[in-house]
Backbone as ProteinMPNN parsed JSONL, in Angstrom:
{"seq_chain_A": "MNNTKIAIFKGKNIRKTIFQNEWWFVINDIIEALTDSLDTAQYFKRLKERDEELAKLTDKGGVQFVPPLMLEFETSGGKQKMYCWHTEGIFRLVQSIPSPKAEPLKRWFAKIGYERIQEIEDPELATKRTRILYKLKGYSDDWIEK", "coords_chain_A": {"N_chain_A": [[0.843, -1.189, 0.002], [0.575, 2.189, -0.874], [1.417, 4.946, 0.903], [1.935, 7.535, 0.288], [1.171, 10.905, -0.204], [-0.066, 13.952, -1.664], [-0.084, 17.183, -0.507], [-1.656, 20.316, -0.791], [-0.534, 23.551, -0.525], [-1.275, 26.775, -0.649], [-1.197, 26.616, -3.473], [1.135, 25.188, -3.91], [2.751, 22.045, -4.183], [3.118, 19.701, -1.625], [4.828, 17.029, -0.645], [4.027, 14.133, 1.252], [4.244, 11.413, 3.555], [3.242, 8.398, 5.217], [5.057, 7.211, 7.876], [6.183, 5.008, 10.238], [3.714, 5.21, 11.559], [3.112, 7.977, 11.545], [2.735, 11.211, 9.985], [5.126, 12.308, 7.602], [6.871, 14.937, 6.1], [8.194, 16.351, 3.079], [11.009, 18.232, 3.411], [12.183, 20.128, 1.634], [9.983, 20.774, 0.022], [8.324, 22.136, 1.794], [9.929, 24.357, 2.397], [10.119, 25.52, -0.155], [7.416, 26.186, -0.6], [6.991, 28.121, 1.339], [8.858, 30.083, 0.872], [9.528, 30.515, -1.813], [12.022, 29.912, -2.764], [14.557, 29.096, -5.088], [16.614, 27.368, -4.759], [16.309, 25.211, -2.614], [17.724, 23.454, -0.964], [20.104, 24.822, -0.429], [19.012, 27.027, 0.847], [17.985, 25.824, 3.169], [20.387, 24.995, 4.321], [21.609, 27.491, 4.881], [19.705, 28.467, 6.644], [20.022, 26.767, 8.837], [22.569, 27.587, 9.605], [22.044, 30.101, 10.618], [20.296, 29.562, 12.703], [21.139, 28.043, 15.381], [20.02, 26.195, 17.179], [18.107, 24.898, 15.622], [19.838, 23.666, 13.838], [21.11, 21.853, 15.577], [18.941, 20.175, 16.184], [18.364, 19.116, 13.673], [20.655, 17.744, 13.108], [21.173, 15.933, 15.267], [18.852, 15.504, 16.602], [16.918, 15.602, 19.585], [15.978, 15.572, 23.038], [13.491, 13.343, 22.949], [12.987, 14.189, 20.36], [12.927, 13.752, 17.016], [15.378, 13.632, 14.483], [15.482, 14.851, 11.004], [14.696, 12.462, 8.425], [15.829, 10.377, 5.688], [13.641, 9.606, 3.279], [11.97, 7.602, 0.827], [10.643, 8.734, -2.266], [8.466, 8.815, -5.069], [9.432, 10.346, -8.014], [9.564, 12.509, -10.924], [11.894, 11.685, -12.08], [12.165, 9.085, -11.267], [12.408, 6.882, -8.364], [13.463, 8.584, -5.465], [15.466, 9.446, -2.649], [14.568, 11.637, -0.068], [14.984, 14.351, 2.205], [12.988, 14.312, 5.034], [10.623, 15.367, 7.516], [8.877, 14.865, 10.57], [5.622, 15.988, 11.784], [5.979, 17.641, 14.109], [8.661, 18.393, 13.8], [8.486, 19.814, 11.381], [6.888, 21.941, 12.198], [8.73, 23.201, 13.882], [10.692, 23.872, 12.009], [9.278, 25.732, 10.408], [9.05, 27.831, 12.224], [11.57, 28.918, 12.067], [11.817, 30.082, 9.6], [12.295, 33.058, 8.01], [10.127, 34.549, 6.509], [7.584, 36.396, 4.863], [5.518, 34.775, 3.92], [5.466, 32.707, 5.712], [4.459, 33.764, 8.016], [1.531, 33.779, 8.486], [1.146, 31.075, 9.138], [2.798, 30.82, 11.39], [1.44, 32.54, 13.155], [-0.937, 31.102, 13.397], [0.037, 28.781, 14.682], [0.752, 29.955, 17.135], [-1.76, 30.786, 18.052], [-3.111, 28.315, 18.328], [-1.471, 27.115, 20.252], [-1.9, 28.881, 22.408], [-4.649, 28.424, 22.829], [-4.579, 25.731, 23.667], [-3.204, 25.946, 26.068], [-5.072, 27.414, 27.519], [-7.024, 25.424, 27.663], [-5.789, 23.567, 29.302], [-5.849, 24.908, 31.697], [-8.61, 25.155, 31.987], [-10.357, 22.517, 31.585], [-12.935, 22.08, 30.551], [-13.176, 23.674, 28.305], [-11.749, 22.243, 26.382], [-13.413, 20.044, 26.093], [-15.7, 21.278, 25.016], [-14.614, 22.16, 22.568], [-14.004, 19.719, 21.359], [-16.583, 18.618, 21.077], [-17.669, 20.399, 19.189], [-15.995, 19.881, 16.996], [-16.66, 17.177, 16.399], [-19.338, 17.553, 15.734], [-19.095, 19.146, 13.432], [-17.975, 17.235, 11.802], [-20.127, 15.738, 11.24], [-21.267, 13.977, 13.056], [-23.917, 12.662, 15.082], [-25.879, 14.326, 17.65], [-26.613, 12.563, 19.669], [-24.675, 10.529, 19.423], [-22.382, 12.008, 20.031], [-22.908, 12.739, 22.667], [-22.736, 10.255, 23.94]], "CA_chain_A": [[0.001, -0.001, 0.001], [1.338, 3.416, -0.982], [0.896, 5.951, 1.816], [2.406, 8.843, -0.116], [0.108, 11.818, -0.616], [0.327, 15.317, -1.995], [-0.895, 18.223, 0.114], [-1.519, 21.574, -1.526], [-0.484, 24.72, 0.345], [-1.189, 27.985, -1.468], [-0.852, 26.266, -4.836], [2.394, 24.431, -3.968], [2.648, 20.647, -3.778], [3.952, 19.272, -0.504], [4.748, 15.569, -0.552], [4.035, 13.602, 2.606], [4.046, 9.969, 3.597], [3.124, 7.807, 6.556], [6.221, 6.422, 8.271], [6.065, 4.661, 11.654], [2.408, 5.68, 12.031], [2.908, 9.421, 11.586], [3.022, 11.89, 8.726], [6.447, 12.901, 7.373], [6.763, 15.878, 4.999], [9.451, 16.661, 2.409], [11.49, 19.529, 3.896], [12.363, 21.07, 0.523], [8.666, 21.224, -0.425], [7.874, 23.137, 2.776], [10.733, 25.566, 2.193], [9.707, 26.134, -1.423], [6.076, 26.758, -0.445], [7.004, 29.281, 2.24], [9.889, 31.08, 0.531], [9.743, 30.605, -3.263], [13.453, 29.732, -3.039], [14.858, 28.219, -6.218], [17.594, 26.392, -4.277], [15.816, 24.942, -1.259], [18.776, 22.802, -0.172], [20.996, 25.902, 0.017], [18.237, 27.817, 1.804], [17.958, 25.062, 4.418], [21.744, 25.054, 4.88], [21.789, 28.833, 5.46], [18.787, 28.561, 7.77], [20.66, 26.078, 9.972], [23.704, 28.408, 10.046], [21.505, 31.224, 11.398], [19.547, 29.055, 13.858], [21.962, 26.956, 15.917], [19.166, 25.168, 17.787], [17.555, 24.116, 14.513], [20.939, 22.828, 13.351], [21.29, 20.743, 16.521], [17.823, 19.25, 16.034], [18.431, 18.42, 12.39], [21.828, 16.867, 13.112], [21.148, 14.873, 16.272], [17.582, 15.399, 17.301], [16.995, 16.099, 20.95], [15.201, 14.745, 23.938], [12.212, 12.968, 22.337], [12.821, 14.929, 19.108], [13.549, 12.937, 15.965], [15.931, 14.437, 13.388], [14.938, 14.478, 9.693], [15.084, 11.17, 7.854], [15.779, 10.248, 4.236], [12.58, 8.677, 2.894], [11.889, 7.443, -0.629], [9.471, 9.259, -2.952], [8.409, 8.702, -6.525], [9.576, 11.64, -8.674], [9.566, 12.393, -12.386], [13.127, 10.989, -12.438], [12.2, 7.788, -10.592], [12.419, 6.95, -6.898], [14.578, 9.319, -4.873], [15.385, 9.672, -1.207], [14.48, 13.053, 0.242], [14.908, 14.643, 3.635], [11.623, 14.509, 5.52], [10.512, 15.569, 8.957], [7.514, 14.657, 11.056], [4.865, 17.227, 11.976], [6.616, 18.495, 15.119], [9.863, 18.946, 13.18], [8.08, 20.817, 10.392], [6.48, 23.123, 12.959], [9.961, 23.874, 14.327], [11.289, 24.438, 10.805], [8.507, 26.917, 10.016], [9.395, 28.902, 13.153], [12.87, 29.48, 11.699], [11.796, 30.672, 8.256], [11.978, 34.495, 8.074], [9.46, 34.889, 5.26], [6.2, 36.833, 5.063], [4.605, 33.665, 3.643], [5.423, 31.827, 6.885], [3.833, 34.459, 9.144], [0.192, 33.288, 8.855], [1.297, 29.773, 9.779], [3.342, 31.067, 12.731], [0.353, 33.096, 13.983], [-1.852, 30.003, 13.685], [0.691, 27.969, 15.724], [0.648, 30.688, 18.393], [-3.17, 30.73, 18.46], [-3.404, 26.955, 18.79], [-0.742, 26.946, 21.514], [-2.618, 29.64, 23.429], [-5.897, 27.719, 23.133], [-4.288, 24.513, 24.429], [-2.869, 26.368, 27.441], [-6.353, 27.718, 28.153], [-7.708, 24.157, 27.928], [-5.138, 22.945, 30.462], [-6.364, 25.624, 32.864], [-10.05, 24.918, 32.063], [-10.61, 21.355, 30.716], [-14.251, 22.168, 29.906], [-12.95, 24.271, 26.981], [-11.35, 21.144, 25.484], [-14.618, 19.256, 25.851], [-16.527, 22.052, 24.088], [-13.954, 22.144, 21.257], [-14.17, 18.379, 20.812], [-17.98, 18.488, 20.653], [-17.825, 21.167, 17.943], [-15.308, 19.147, 15.926], [-17.474, 16.021, 16.025], [-20.546, 18.073, 15.084], [-18.677, 19.557, 12.091], [-17.715, 16.019, 11.032], [-21.406, 15.117, 10.912], [-21.748, 13.036, 14.061], [-25.185, 13.083, 15.707], [-25.784, 14.765, 19.035], [-26.67, 11.367, 20.518], [-23.363, 9.876, 19.397], [-21.434, 12.884, 20.735], [-23.209, 12.642, 24.101], [-22.235, 8.968, 24.451]], "C_chain_A": [[0.876, 1.238, -0.002], [0.701, 4.478, -0.094], [1.364, 7.347, 1.468], [1.244, 9.667, -0.633], [0.733, 13.152, -0.996], [-0.631, 16.248, -1.258], [-0.657, 19.494, -0.695], [-1.554, 22.71, -0.511], [-0.254, 25.933, -0.537], [-0.671, 27.683, -2.867], [0.441, 25.489, -4.994], [2.149, 23.005, -3.495], [3.615, 20.355, -2.64], [3.759, 17.768, -0.369], [4.834, 15.15, 0.908], [3.787, 12.11, 2.524], [3.878, 9.531, 5.048], [4.362, 6.944, 6.792], [6.13, 6.24, 9.778], [4.824, 5.325, 12.282], [2.281, 7.184, 12.23], [3.291, 10.039, 10.246], [4.423, 12.473, 8.737], [6.357, 13.715, 6.084], [8.144, 16.137, 4.395], [9.854, 18.097, 2.778], [11.605, 20.54, 2.76], [11.028, 21.592, -0.003], [8.125, 22.314, 0.502], [8.612, 24.446, 2.544], [10.31, 26.275, 0.908], [8.352, 26.826, -1.283], [6.086, 28.041, 0.373], [7.996, 30.371, 1.848], [10.015, 31.373, -0.96], [11.218, 30.5, -3.625], [13.628, 28.767, -4.209], [15.858, 27.137, -5.83], [17.275, 26.083, -2.819], [16.865, 24.269, -0.378], [19.736, 23.855, 0.392], [20.296, 26.775, 1.064], [18.225, 27.129, 3.163], [19.325, 25.102, 5.096], [21.974, 26.413, 5.548], [20.899, 29.027, 6.682], [19.405, 27.924, 9.016], [21.883, 26.848, 10.473], [23.231, 29.554, 10.928], [20.842, 30.756, 12.692], [20.274, 27.825, 14.404], [21.12, 25.839, 16.533], [18.516, 24.291, 16.716], [18.621, 23.173, 13.971], [21.163, 21.629, 14.268], [20.19, 19.701, 16.347], [17.9, 18.468, 14.73], [19.604, 17.452, 12.357], [21.651, 15.676, 14.045], [19.779, 14.623, 16.869], [17.75, 15.979, 18.689], [16.213, 15.152, 21.824], [13.82, 14.545, 23.315], [11.944, 13.738, 21.043], [13.617, 14.225, 18.027], [14.122, 13.845, 14.879], [15.303, 14.031, 12.053], [15.487, 13.137, 9.217], [15.05, 11.246, 6.333], [14.725, 9.187, 3.924], [12.428, 8.708, 1.375], [10.558, 7.947, -1.179], [9.599, 9.014, -4.439], [8.504, 10.119, -7.09], [9.545, 11.426, -10.185], [10.814, 11.664, -12.876], [13.246, 9.614, -11.81], [12.194, 7.97, -9.082], [13.67, 7.666, -6.424], [14.364, 9.438, -3.377], [15.446, 11.172, -0.955], [14.416, 13.228, 1.746], [13.471, 14.991, 3.999], [11.663, 14.707, 7.033], [9.065, 15.369, 9.355], [6.885, 16.018, 11.401], [5.534, 18.162, 12.976], [7.876, 19.158, 14.545], [9.532, 20.032, 12.172], [7.613, 22.086, 11.1], [7.705, 23.907, 13.419], [10.665, 24.539, 13.149], [10.597, 25.741, 10.421], [8.831, 28.09, 10.932], [10.679, 29.612, 12.753], [12.866, 30.221, 10.364], [11.367, 32.142, 8.34], [11.344, 34.982, 6.762], [8.042, 35.369, 5.563], [5.179, 35.716, 4.802], [4.469, 32.734, 4.835], [4.649, 32.459, 8.04], [2.418, 33.981, 9.464], [0.24, 31.935, 9.571], [1.83, 29.927, 11.204], [2.275, 31.625, 13.656], [-0.647, 32.008, 14.351], [-1.268, 29.098, 14.77], [0.535, 28.631, 17.089], [-0.79, 30.626, 18.931], [-3.521, 29.361, 19.029], [-2.713, 26.686, 20.129], [-1.446, 27.651, 22.664], [-3.906, 28.925, 23.831], [-5.649, 26.462, 23.964], [-3.907, 24.849, 25.871], [-4.138, 26.727, 28.194], [-7.092, 26.438, 28.529], [-7.077, 23.409, 29.101], [-5.683, 23.587, 31.74], [-7.854, 25.367, 33.088], [-10.407, 23.776, 31.111], [-11.967, 21.372, 30.016], [-14.13, 22.792, 28.509], [-12.57, 23.199, 25.955], [-12.558, 20.281, 25.132], [-15.52, 19.966, 24.848], [-15.937, 22.014, 22.682], [-14.147, 20.785, 20.584], [-15.603, 18.157, 20.316], [-18.215, 19.2, 19.311], [-17.186, 20.428, 16.78], [-16.12, 17.943, 15.46], [-18.745, 16.457, 15.299], [-20.221, 18.466, 13.637], [-18.384, 18.352, 11.188], [-18.992, 15.25, 10.729], [-21.922, 14.105, 11.907], [-23.029, 13.576, 14.705], [-24.944, 13.517, 17.147], [-25.811, 13.588, 19.997], [-25.32, 10.673, 20.585], [-22.36, 10.692, 20.197], [-21.656, 12.782, 22.244], [-22.659, 11.372, 24.702], [-20.746, 9.032, 24.574]], "O_chain_A": [[1.821, 1.331, 0.782], [-0.444, 4.867, -0.324], [1.207, 8.264, 2.274], [0.425, 9.178, -1.412], [1.892, 13.434, -0.692], [-1.849, 16.113, -1.375], [0.436, 19.707, -1.22], [-2.497, 22.818, 0.273], [0.825, 26.104, -1.104], [0.185, 28.397, -3.388], [0.814, 25.158, -6.119], [1.426, 22.782, -2.524], [4.789, 20.723, -2.696], [2.677, 17.293, -0.024], [5.594, 15.716, 1.695], [3.204, 11.608, 1.563], [4.316, 10.211, 5.976], [4.672, 6.056, 5.998], [6.011, 7.219, 10.514], [4.881, 5.908, 13.364], [1.432, 7.631, 13.001], [4.064, 9.468, 9.478], [4.863, 13.053, 9.729], [5.825, 13.234, 5.084], [9.146, 16.143, 5.11], [9.128, 19.049, 2.49], [11.174, 21.684, 2.904], [10.949, 22.743, -0.434], [7.539, 23.295, 0.043], [8.001, 25.514, 2.499], [10.16, 27.497, 0.892], [8.164, 27.931, -1.793], [5.285, 28.943, 0.131], [7.982, 31.46, 2.422], [10.573, 32.407, -1.326], [11.621, 30.958, -4.694], [12.935, 27.754, -4.303], [15.944, 26.103, -6.493], [17.896, 26.628, -1.907], [16.888, 24.493, 0.832], [20.131, 23.781, 1.556], [20.911, 27.206, 2.039], [18.431, 27.775, 4.191], [19.407, 25.229, 6.318], [22.482, 26.471, 6.668], [21.299, 29.679, 7.647], [19.32, 28.477, 10.112], [22.206, 26.77, 11.659], [23.92, 29.942, 11.871], [20.835, 31.492, 13.679], [20.05, 26.706, 13.943], [21.471, 24.664, 16.42], [18.392, 23.08, 16.893], [18.337, 22.011, 13.679], [21.381, 20.514, 13.793], [20.455, 18.499, 16.358], [17.542, 17.291, 14.686], [19.554, 16.444, 11.652], [21.941, 14.54, 13.667], [19.574, 13.631, 17.569], [18.657, 16.778, 18.921], [15.832, 14.061, 21.399], [13.063, 15.506, 23.177], [10.786, 13.921, 20.668], [14.84, 14.115, 18.116], [13.426, 14.739, 14.399], [14.66, 12.984, 11.969], [16.599, 12.741, 9.568], [14.337, 12.068, 5.758], [14.894, 8.016, 4.263], [12.723, 9.713, 0.728], [9.492, 7.64, -0.645], [10.698, 9.006, -4.995], [7.74, 10.997, -6.688], [9.504, 10.291, -10.658], [10.805, 11.086, -13.963], [14.329, 9.03, -11.818], [11.998, 9.078, -8.582], [14.777, 7.407, -6.896], [13.233, 9.52, -2.899], [16.26, 11.885, -1.542], [13.879, 12.389, 2.469], [12.83, 15.834, 3.371], [12.591, 14.282, 7.721], [8.146, 15.661, 8.59], [7.54, 17.056, 11.317], [5.644, 19.36, 12.716], [8.123, 20.341, 14.779], [10.215, 21.055, 12.11], [7.913, 23.19, 10.647], [7.718, 25.136, 13.355], [11.178, 25.65, 13.28], [11.26, 26.74, 10.14], [8.884, 29.231, 10.472], [10.858, 30.788, 13.068], [13.829, 30.916, 10.044], [10.227, 32.442, 8.693], [11.96, 35.734, 6.007], [7.372, 34.807, 6.429], [4.1, 35.71, 5.396], [3.461, 32.039, 4.962], [4.225, 31.751, 8.953], [2.118, 33.786, 10.641], [-0.532, 31.687, 10.497], [1.368, 29.245, 12.119], [2.202, 31.232, 14.82], [-1.152, 31.979, 15.473], [-1.986, 28.687, 15.682], [0.226, 27.966, 18.078], [-1.0, 30.435, 20.129], [-4.151, 29.259, 20.081], [-3.308, 26.097, 21.032], [-1.577, 27.1, 23.756], [-4.225, 28.827, 25.016], [-6.424, 26.159, 24.871], [-4.256, 24.11, 26.791], [-4.28, 26.392, 29.37], [-7.715, 26.367, 29.589], [-7.773, 22.689, 29.817], [-5.944, 22.904, 32.731], [-8.32, 25.358, 34.228], [-10.727, 24.026, 29.949], [-12.124, 20.729, 28.978], [-14.916, 22.46, 27.622], [-13.012, 23.242, 24.806], [-12.699, 19.841, 23.991], [-16.047, 19.335, 23.931], [-16.672, 21.854, 21.708], [-14.421, 20.711, 19.386], [-15.807, 17.573, 19.252], [-18.875, 18.666, 18.419], [-17.765, 20.354, 15.696], [-16.255, 17.714, 14.258], [-19.177, 15.799, 14.352], [-20.984, 18.154, 12.723], [-18.524, 18.432, 9.968], [-18.956, 14.229, 10.042], [-22.918, 13.433, 11.639], [-23.202, 14.786, 14.853], [-23.957, 13.137, 17.777], [-25.122, 13.598, 21.017], [-24.868, 10.276, 21.659], [-21.573, 10.132, 20.96], [-20.694, 12.744, 23.011], [-22.17, 11.376, 25.831], [-20.118, 8.056, 24.986]]}, "name": "protein", "num_of_chains": 1, "seq": "MNNTKIAIFKGKNIRKTIFQNEWWFVINDIIEALTDSLDTAQYFKRLKERDEELAKLTDKGGVQFVPPLMLEFETSGGKQKMYCWHTEGIFRLVQSIPSPKAEPLKRWFAKIGYERIQEIEDPELATKRTRILYKLKGYSDDWIEK"}
């Protein structure tokens, strides 16, 4: 079974695949979508030079933080291995990108983080959010109540 998918972000293709039960995204696709860089590998290299903590995470990982992996993707030139990172790693990568295109994503991360902190302080907020999500997915009120 092929678990590779294409996500579209503002008209740019972002390849992703399931690996060890979680989504992994092609780093160069993320960089291209958020920067319009023509040389994404060079951009990533310069990014790591400016952000020492990002460089440490990409080289060795950290406590419970997995560094990027080389995963295989089908390309127009055949199968190729590409650097990929799981969702948490991609979130950290986006924080380091100094591009106006990355700002809406960074603001969304901040909003979600703030909401989760509020839910820790008041768990009823998390319950309300979950009910709304299930309702939006089409579940009946009876099912949600159970």
